[in-house]
Coordinates of C-alpha atoms and ligand atoms in Angstrom, one line a residue:
X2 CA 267.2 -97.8 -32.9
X3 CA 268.8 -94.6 -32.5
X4 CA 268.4 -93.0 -29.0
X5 CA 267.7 -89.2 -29.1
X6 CA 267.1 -86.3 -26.6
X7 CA 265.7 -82.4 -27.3
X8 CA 267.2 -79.8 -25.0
X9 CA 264.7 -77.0 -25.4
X10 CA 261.5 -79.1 -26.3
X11 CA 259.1 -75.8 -25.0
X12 CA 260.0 -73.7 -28.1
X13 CA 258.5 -73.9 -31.4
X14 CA 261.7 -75.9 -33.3
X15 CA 261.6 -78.1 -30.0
X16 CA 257.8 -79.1 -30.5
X17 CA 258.0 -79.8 -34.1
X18 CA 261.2 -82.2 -33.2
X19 CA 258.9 -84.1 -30.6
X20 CA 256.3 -84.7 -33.2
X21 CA 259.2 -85.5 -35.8
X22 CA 260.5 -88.0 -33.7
X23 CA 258.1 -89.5 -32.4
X24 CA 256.7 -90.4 -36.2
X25 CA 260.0 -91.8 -37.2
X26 CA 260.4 -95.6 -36.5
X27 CA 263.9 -96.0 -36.3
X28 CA 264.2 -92.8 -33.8
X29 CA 263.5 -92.9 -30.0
X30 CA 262.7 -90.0 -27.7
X31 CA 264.5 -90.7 -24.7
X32 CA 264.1 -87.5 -22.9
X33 CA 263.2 -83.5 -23.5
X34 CA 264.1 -80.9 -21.6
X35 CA 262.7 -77.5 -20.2
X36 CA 264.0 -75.0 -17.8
X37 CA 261.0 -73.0 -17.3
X38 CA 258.6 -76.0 -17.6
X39 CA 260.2 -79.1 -15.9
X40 CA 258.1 -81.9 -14.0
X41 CA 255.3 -80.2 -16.5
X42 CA 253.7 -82.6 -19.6
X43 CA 254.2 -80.9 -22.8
X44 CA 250.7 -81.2 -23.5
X45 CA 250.4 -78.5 -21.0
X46 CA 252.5 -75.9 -23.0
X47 CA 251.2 -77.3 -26.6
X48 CA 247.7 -79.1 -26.3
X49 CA 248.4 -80.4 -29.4
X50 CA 251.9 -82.2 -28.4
X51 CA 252.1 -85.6 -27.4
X52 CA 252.2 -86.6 -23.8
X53 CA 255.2 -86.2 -22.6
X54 CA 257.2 -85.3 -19.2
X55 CA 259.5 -82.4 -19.6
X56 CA 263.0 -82.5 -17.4
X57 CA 265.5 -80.2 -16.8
X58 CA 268.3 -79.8 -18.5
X59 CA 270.6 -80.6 -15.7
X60 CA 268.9 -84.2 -15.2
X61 CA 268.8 -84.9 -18.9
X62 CA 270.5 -88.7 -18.9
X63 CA 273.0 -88.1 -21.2
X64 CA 275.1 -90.9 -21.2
X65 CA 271.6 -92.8 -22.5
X66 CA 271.4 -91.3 -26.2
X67 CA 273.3 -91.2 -29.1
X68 CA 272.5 -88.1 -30.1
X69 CA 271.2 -84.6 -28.8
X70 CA 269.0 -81.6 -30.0
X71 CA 269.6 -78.7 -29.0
X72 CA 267.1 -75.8 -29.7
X73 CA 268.3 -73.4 -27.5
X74 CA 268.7 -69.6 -28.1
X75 CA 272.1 -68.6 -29.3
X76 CA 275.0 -68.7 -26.5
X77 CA 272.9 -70.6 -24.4
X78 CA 273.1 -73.3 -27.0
X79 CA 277.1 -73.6 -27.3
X80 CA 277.5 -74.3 -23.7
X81 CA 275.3 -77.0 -23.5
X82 CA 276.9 -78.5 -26.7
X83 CA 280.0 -79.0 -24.9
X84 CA 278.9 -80.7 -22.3
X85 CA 277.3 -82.9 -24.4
X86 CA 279.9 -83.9 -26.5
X87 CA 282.0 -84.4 -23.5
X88 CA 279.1 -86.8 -22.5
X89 CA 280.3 -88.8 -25.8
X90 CA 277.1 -87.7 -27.7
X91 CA 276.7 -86.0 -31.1
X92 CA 275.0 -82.7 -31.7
X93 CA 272.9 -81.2 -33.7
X94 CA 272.6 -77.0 -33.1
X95 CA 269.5 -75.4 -34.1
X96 CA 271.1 -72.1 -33.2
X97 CA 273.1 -70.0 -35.0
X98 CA 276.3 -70.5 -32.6
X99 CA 278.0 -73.3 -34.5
X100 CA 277.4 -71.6 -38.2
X101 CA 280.3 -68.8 -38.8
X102 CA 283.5 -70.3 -38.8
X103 CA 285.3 -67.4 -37.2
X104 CA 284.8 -66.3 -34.1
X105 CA 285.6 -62.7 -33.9
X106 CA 282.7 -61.9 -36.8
X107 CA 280.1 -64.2 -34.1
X108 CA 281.1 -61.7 -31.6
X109 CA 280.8 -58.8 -33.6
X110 CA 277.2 -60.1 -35.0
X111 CA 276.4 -61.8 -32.1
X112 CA 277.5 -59.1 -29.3
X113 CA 279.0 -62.0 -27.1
X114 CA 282.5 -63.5 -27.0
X115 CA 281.7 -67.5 -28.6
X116 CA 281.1 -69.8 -25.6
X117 CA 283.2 -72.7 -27.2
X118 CA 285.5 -71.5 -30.1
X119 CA 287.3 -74.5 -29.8
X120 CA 284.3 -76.3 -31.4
X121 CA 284.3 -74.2 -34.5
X122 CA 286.5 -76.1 -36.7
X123 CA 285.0 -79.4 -36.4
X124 CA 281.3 -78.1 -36.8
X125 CA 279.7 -79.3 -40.4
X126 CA 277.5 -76.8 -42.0
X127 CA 274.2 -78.7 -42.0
X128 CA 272.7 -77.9 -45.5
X129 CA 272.4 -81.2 -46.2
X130 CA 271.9 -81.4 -49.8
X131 CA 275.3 -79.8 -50.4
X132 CA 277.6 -81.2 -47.2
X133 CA 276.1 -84.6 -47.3
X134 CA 279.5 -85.9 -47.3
X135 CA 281.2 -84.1 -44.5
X136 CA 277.6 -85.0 -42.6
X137 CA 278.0 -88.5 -42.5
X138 CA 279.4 -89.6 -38.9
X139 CA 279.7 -85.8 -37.9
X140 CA 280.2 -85.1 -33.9
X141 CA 278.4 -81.7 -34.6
X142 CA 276.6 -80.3 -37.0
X143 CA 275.7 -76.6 -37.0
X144 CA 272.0 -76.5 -38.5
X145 CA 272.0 -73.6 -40.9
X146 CA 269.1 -70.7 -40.5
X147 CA 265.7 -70.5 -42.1
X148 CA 266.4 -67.7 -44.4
X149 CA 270.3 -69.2 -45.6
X150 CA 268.5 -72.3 -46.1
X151 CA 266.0 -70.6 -49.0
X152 CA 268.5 -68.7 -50.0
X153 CA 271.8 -70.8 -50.5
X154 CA 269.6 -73.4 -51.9
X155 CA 268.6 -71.5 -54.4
X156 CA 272.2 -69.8 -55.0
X157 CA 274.3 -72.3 -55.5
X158 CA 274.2 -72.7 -58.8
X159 CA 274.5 -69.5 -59.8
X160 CA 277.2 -69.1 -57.5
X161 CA 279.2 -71.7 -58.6
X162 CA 278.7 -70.7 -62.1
X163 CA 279.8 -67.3 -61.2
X164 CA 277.4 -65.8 -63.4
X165 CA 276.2 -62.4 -61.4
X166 CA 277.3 -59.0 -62.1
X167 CA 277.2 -56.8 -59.1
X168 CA 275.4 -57.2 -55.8
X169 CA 272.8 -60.4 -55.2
X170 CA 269.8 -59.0 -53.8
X171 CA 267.3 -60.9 -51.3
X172 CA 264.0 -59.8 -50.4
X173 CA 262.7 -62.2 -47.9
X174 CA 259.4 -63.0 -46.2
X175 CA 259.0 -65.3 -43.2
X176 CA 255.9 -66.0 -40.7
X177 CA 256.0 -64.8 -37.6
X178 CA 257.2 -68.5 -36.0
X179 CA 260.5 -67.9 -37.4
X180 CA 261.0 -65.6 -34.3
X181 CA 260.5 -68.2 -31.8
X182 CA 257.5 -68.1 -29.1
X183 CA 259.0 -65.4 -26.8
X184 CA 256.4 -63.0 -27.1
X185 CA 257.8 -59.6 -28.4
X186 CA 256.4 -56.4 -29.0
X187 CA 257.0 -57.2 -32.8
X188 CA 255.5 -60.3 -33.0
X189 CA 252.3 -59.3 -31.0
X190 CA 249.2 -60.1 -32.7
X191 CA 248.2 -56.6 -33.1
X192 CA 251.3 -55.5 -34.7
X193 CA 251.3 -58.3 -37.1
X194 CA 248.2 -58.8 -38.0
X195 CA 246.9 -57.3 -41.5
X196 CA 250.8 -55.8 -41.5
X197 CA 253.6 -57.0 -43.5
X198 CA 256.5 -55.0 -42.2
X199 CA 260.6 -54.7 -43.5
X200 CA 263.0 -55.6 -40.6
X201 CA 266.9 -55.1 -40.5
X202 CA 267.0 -54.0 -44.2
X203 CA 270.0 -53.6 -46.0
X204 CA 273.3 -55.3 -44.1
X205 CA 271.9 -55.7 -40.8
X206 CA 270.5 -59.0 -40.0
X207 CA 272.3 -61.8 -38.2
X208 CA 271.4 -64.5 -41.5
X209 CA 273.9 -61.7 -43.4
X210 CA 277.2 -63.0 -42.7
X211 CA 276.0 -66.6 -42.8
X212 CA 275.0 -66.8 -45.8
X213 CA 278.1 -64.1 -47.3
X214 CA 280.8 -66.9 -45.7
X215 CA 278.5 -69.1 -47.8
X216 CA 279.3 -67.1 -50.7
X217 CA 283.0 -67.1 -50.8
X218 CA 283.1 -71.0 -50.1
X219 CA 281.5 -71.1 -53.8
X220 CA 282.6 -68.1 -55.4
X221 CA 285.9 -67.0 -56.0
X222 CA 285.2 -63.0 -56.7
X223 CA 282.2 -63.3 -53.9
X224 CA 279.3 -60.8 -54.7
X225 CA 278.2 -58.1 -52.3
X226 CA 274.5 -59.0 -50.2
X227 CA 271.7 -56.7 -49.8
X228 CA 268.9 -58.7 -48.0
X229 CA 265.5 -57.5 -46.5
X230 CA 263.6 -59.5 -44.5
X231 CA 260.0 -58.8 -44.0
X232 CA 257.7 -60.2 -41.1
X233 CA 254.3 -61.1 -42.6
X234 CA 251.1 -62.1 -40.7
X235 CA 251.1 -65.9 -40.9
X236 CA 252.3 -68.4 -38.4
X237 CA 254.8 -70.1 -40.7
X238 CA 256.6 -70.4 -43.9
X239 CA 259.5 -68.5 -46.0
X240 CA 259.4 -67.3 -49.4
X241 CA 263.1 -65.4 -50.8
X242 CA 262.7 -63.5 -54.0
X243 CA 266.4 -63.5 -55.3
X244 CA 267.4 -60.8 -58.2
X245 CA 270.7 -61.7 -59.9
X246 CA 271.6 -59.2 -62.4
X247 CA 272.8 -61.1 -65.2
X248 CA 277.2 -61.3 -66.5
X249 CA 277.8 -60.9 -70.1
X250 CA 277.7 -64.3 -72.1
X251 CA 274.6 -65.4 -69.8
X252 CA 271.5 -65.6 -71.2
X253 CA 267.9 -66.8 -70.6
X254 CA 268.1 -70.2 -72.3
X255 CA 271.8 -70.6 -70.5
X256 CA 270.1 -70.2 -67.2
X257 CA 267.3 -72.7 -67.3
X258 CA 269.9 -74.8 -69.0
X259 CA 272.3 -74.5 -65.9
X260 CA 269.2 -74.9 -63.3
X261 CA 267.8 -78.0 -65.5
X262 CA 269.6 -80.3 -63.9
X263 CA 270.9 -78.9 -60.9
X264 CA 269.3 -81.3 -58.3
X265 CA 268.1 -83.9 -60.2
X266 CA 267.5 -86.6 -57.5
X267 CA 266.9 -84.4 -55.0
X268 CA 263.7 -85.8 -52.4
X269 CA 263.2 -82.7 -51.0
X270 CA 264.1 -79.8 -53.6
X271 CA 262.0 -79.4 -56.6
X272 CA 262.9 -76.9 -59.3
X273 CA 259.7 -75.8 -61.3
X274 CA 259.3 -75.2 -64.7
X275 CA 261.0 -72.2 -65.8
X276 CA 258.9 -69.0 -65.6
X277 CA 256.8 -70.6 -62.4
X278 CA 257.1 -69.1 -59.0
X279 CA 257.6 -71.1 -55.6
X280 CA 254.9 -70.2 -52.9
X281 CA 254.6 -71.1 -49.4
X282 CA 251.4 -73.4 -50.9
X283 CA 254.2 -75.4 -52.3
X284 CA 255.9 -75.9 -49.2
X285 CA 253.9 -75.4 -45.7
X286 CA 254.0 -78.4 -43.1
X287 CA 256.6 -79.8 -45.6
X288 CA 260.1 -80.6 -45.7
X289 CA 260.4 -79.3 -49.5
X290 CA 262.4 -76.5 -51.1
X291 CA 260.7 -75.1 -54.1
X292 CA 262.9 -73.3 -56.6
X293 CA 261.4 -71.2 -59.2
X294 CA 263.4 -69.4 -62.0
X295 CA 262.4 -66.0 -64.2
X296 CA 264.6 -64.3 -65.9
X297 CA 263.8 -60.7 -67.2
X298 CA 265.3 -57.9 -68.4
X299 CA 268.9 -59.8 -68.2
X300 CA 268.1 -60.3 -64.1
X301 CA 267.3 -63.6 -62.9
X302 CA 264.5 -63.9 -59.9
X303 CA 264.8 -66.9 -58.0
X304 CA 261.9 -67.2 -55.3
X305 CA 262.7 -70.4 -53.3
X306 CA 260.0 -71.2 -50.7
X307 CA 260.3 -73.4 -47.2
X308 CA 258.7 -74.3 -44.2
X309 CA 261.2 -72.4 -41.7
X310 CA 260.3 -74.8 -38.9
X311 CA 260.6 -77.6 -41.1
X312 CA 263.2 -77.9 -43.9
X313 CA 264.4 -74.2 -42.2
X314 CA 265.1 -75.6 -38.9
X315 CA 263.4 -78.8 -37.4
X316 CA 263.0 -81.2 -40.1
X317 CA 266.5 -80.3 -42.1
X318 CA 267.9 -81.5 -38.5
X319 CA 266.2 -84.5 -38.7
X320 CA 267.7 -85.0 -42.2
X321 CA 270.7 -84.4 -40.8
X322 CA 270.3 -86.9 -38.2
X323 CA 269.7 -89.3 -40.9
X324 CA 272.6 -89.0 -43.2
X325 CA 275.0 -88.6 -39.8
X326 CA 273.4 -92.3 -39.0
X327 CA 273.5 -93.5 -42.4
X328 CA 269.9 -93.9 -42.6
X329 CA 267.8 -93.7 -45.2
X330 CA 267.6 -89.8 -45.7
X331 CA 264.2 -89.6 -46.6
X332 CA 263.2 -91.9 -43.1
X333 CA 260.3 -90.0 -41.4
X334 CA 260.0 -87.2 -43.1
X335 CA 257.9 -87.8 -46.2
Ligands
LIG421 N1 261.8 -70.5 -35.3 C1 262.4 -70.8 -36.4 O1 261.8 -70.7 -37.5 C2 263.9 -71.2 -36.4 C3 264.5 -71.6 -37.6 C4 265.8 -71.9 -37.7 C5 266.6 -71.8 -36.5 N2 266.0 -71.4 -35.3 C6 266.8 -71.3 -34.1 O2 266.5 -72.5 -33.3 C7 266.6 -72.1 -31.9 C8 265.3 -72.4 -31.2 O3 264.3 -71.6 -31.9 P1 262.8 -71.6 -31.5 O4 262.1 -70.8 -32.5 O5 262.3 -72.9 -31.2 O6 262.9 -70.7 -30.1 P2 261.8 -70.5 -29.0 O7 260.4 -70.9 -29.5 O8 262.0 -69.2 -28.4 O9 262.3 -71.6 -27.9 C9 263.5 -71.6 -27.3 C10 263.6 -72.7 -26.2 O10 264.8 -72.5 -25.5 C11 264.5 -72.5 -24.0 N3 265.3 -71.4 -23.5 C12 265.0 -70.1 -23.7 N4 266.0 -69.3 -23.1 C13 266.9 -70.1 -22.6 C14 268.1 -70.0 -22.0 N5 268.7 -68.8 -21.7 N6 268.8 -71.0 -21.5 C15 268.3 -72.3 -21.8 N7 267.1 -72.5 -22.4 C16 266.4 -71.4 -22.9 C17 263.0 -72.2 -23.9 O11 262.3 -72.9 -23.0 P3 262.5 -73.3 -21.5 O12 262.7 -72.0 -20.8 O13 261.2 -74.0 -21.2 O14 263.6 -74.3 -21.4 C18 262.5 -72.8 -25.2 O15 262.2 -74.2 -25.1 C19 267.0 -70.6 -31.9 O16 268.4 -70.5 -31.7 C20 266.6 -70.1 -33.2 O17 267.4 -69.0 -33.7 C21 264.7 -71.1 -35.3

């Protein structure tokens, strides 16, 4: 039995973890944590949730789990991951603070020195379908975000195959979840509701340079990003529509021929017929990537659907979990 603890079990990635856990049978919760909430039941916070007391961070009994959660905001996340790993345990960050690889572009993206750059090296990129080797016994894994996980899925291929002429461009979608449960001006119900509205368009967002480093692991003349994400009114699920304009030499019939077989015995990715779009239908409550491939006026448009809390945050650390374990991959999550 694998012993487990969530640092940060009031958020919205932290809630679907409990329920996560609690399903899988070779998986025990030993403890979750809130700073805001301790000595509370969880039930409190989400009537849903299981019953469960909620401790603070500081009285989390490390030394009695193999391995930690940690769905913390950015900063505050790295911090704790040290002293968890001092504790002997492994981590898996659902922030973005273990993702770049270089320091200096987290500070200019993140607008705070890194709390432990000495980590940085020895963090594995958790998209597990693609770093499944590197994932197996990793100390830490760096969960990747919701959006990089739609997109890079998607990408790969056509990354690898170099087959894009000129800028990649994403035009994202996400439900209002993907923002966590601080309540914001922005995510207010009255600003969202019956709205669908653009947000850091362009080069702005945070996922940008996450999923550009992406880019030059798997492309050796890496393309240029434009990506505009748009808040819609729904509590969850992601949807990236992709446009690729097309290199000489490429074709329709080359594409769907390159995409065929791409990831053939893949659990949770499914790449649908050509000409079919993904949709968050495909995908909600689920820990499924849905790939869909057009390809028009010598442009390919990928859409590739997930559910961020799921296979964009929560259950693609599970996954992880699994594979660092050398458990069945699949093991409570189907
Ligand atoms: N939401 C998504 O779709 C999604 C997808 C991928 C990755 N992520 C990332 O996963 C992490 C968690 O996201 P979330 O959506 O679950 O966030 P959230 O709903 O805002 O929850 C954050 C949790 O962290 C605790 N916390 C807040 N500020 C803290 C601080 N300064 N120090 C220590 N604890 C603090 C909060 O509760 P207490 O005060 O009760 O401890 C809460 O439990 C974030 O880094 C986020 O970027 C989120």
């Amino acid at each position: 039995m694998i012993r487990a603890g969530i640092i940060g079990a009031t958020g919205y990635t932290g809630l679907e973890l409990v329920r996560l856990i609690k399903r899988h049978p070779a998986v025990q919760l030993i403890f979750a944590t809130s700073d805001s909430q301790s000595g509370q039941s969880l039930k409190r916070v989400f009537p849903s949730a299981p019953e469960l007391t909620l401790i603070s961070p500081d009285q989390a009994p490390l030394h009695e789990v193999d391995v930690v959660f940690l769905c913390l905001p950015h900063a505050a996340s790295a911090s704790m991951a040290q002293t968890v790993l001092n504790a002997g345990v492994r981590v898996i960050d659902l922030s973005a603070d273990f993702r770049l690889r270089d320091e200096k572009v987290y500070q200019a993206w993140y607008e705070v020195p890194h709390p432990a750059p000495q980590l940085l090296k020895e963090a594995v990129y958790g998209l597990t379908e693609i770093f499944r080797k590197e994932l197996r016994g990793a100390r830490l894994v760096a969960n990747p975000g919701c959006y990089p996980t739609s997109a890079l899925l998607a990408l790969q291929p056509a990354l690898k195959a170099e087959l894009f002429n000129g800028p990649i461009i994403i035009d994202a979608k996400s439900g209002v979840s993907g923002a966590g449960r601080k309540p914001s001006l922005t995510t207010h119900y009255v600003e969202v509701a019956g709205n669908l509205s653009p947000y850091n368009i362009g080069r702005v967002h945070r996922h940008l340079p996450e999923m550009e480093q992406a880019f030059s692991w798997w492309s050796s003349s890496p393309p240029t990003l434009i990506f505009s994400p748009h808040l819609i009114p729904a509590p969850r699920g992601l949807l990236s529509t992709i446009y690729i304009q097309l290199r000489s030499g490429w074709d329709e019939r080359r594409v769907h021929e390159l995409y065929q077989d791409i990831y053939p015995d893949e659990a949770f990715i499914e790449v649908l017929p050509a000409g079919q779009a993904a949709t968050y239908a495909h995908v909600n409550y689920s820990n499924r990537c849905v790939i869909g491939i057009t390809v028009a006026a010598d442009t390919i448009i990928l859409t590739s659907a997930i559910d961020n809390l799921l296979k964009g945050a929560s259950g693609q650390a599970l996954q992880n979990m699994n594979v660092i374990f050398e458990l069945e991959e699949t093991y409570g999550l189907l």
